C-alpha atoms as one frame of an Amber mdcrd trajectory, in Angstrom:
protein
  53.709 146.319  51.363  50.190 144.551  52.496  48.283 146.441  55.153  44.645
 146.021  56.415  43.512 148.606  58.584  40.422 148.117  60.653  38.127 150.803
  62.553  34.641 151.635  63.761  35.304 149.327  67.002  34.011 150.220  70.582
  31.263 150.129  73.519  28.116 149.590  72.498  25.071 148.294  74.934  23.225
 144.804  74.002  21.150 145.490  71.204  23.084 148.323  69.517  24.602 148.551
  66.202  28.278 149.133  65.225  29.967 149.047  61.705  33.263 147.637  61.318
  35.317 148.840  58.629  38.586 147.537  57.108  40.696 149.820  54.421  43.315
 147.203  52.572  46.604 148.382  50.810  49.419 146.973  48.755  46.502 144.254
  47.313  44.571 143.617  44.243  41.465 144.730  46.149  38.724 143.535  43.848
  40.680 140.189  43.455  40.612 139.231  46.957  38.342 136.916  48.979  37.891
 139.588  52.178  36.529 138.011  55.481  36.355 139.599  59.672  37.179 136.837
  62.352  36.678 137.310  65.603  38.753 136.526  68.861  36.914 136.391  72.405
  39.687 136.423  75.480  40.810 132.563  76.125  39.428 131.411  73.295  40.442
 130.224  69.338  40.174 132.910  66.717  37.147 132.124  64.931  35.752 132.896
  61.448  33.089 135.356  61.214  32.075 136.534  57.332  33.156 136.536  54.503
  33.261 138.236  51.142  34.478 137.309  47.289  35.599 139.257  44.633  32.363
 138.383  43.132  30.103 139.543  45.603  29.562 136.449  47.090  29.131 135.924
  51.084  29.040 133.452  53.700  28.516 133.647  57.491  28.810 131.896  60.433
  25.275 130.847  62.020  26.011 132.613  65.302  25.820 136.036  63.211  23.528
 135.264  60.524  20.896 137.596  60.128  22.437 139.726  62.607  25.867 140.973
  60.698  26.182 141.730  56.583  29.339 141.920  55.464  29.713 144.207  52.029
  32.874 145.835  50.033  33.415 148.870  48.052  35.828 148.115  45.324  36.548
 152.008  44.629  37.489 152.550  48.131  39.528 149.003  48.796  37.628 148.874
  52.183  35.442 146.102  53.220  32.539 146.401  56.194  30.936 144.498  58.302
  27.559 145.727  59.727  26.755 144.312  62.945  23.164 144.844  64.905  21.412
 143.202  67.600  24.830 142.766  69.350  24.780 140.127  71.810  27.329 140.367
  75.091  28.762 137.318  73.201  29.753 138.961  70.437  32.803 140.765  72.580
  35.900 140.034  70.806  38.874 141.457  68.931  37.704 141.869  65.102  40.665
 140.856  62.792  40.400 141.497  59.210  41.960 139.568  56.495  42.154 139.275
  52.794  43.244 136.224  50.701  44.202 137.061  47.267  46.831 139.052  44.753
  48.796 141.411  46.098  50.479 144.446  43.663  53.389 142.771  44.091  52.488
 139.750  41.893  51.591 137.331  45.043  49.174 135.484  46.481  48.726 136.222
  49.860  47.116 135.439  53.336  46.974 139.204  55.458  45.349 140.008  59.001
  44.903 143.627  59.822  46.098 144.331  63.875  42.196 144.266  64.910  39.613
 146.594  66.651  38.136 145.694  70.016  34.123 145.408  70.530  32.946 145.384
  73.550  29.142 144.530  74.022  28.112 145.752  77.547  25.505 147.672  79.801
C-alpha cells in the first residue's frame, strides 16, 4: 500500500518561511521522480517542483528562487523549502511521486495535502 504523507503546513505572514515535508511509503523511494503541486480555491491544480531520483530539479517560474525542493533517500521523505512567501502562494500543497512501488508497479500517488495560508 502507497501512501504520501505531507506536513509542516500553516499561517505564516508575507515574507516568512515554511518547510513542507512529505514522508512516502509502500514505494521504491530513491526510484521515484517526487514533485509538490499546489491548488489555490477555484482554481486548476498546478505543478510546483519537482525532484528525480537523480537529484535533478525543476520549478515553476512563479517559485523559482523562492522554493528548493530536496529529498533524503534514507528517510523516504521529500521537502520543499519555501521563503519569501507571497499571499499568492495560498494553496493546498499535494505531494506526489511517480515511480516503482514495492509492489513491482509503476505508479502515479498524491498524498491528501497540507494547507498554507500566506496572510497578515
Amino acid at each position: 500500500q502507497v501512501q504520501l504523507v505531507e506536513s509542516g503546513g500553516g499561517l505564516v505572514q508575507p515574507g516568512g518561511s515554511l518547510r513542507l515535508s512529505c514522508t512516502a511509503s509502500g514505494i521504491i523511494f530513491s526510484g521515484n521522480t517526487m514533485g509538490w503541486y499546489r491548488q489555490a480555491p477555484g482554481k486548476l491544480r498546478e505543478w510546483v517542483a519537482a525532484i528525480r531520483s537523480g537529484g535533478n530539479t525543476n520549478y515553476a517560474d512563479s517559485v523559482k528562487d523562492r522554493f528548493t525542493i530536496s529529498r533524503d533517500n534514507l528517510k523516504n521523505t521529500v521537502y520543499l523549502r519555501m521563503n519569501t512567501l507571497k499571499p499568492e502562494d495560498t494553496a493546498v500543497y499535494y505531494c506526489n511521486a511517480k515511480g516503482p512501488t514495492l509492489g513491482g508497479r509503476w505508479g502515479d500517488y498524491w498524498g491528501q495535502g497540507t494547507q498554507v495560508t500566506v496572510a497578515s
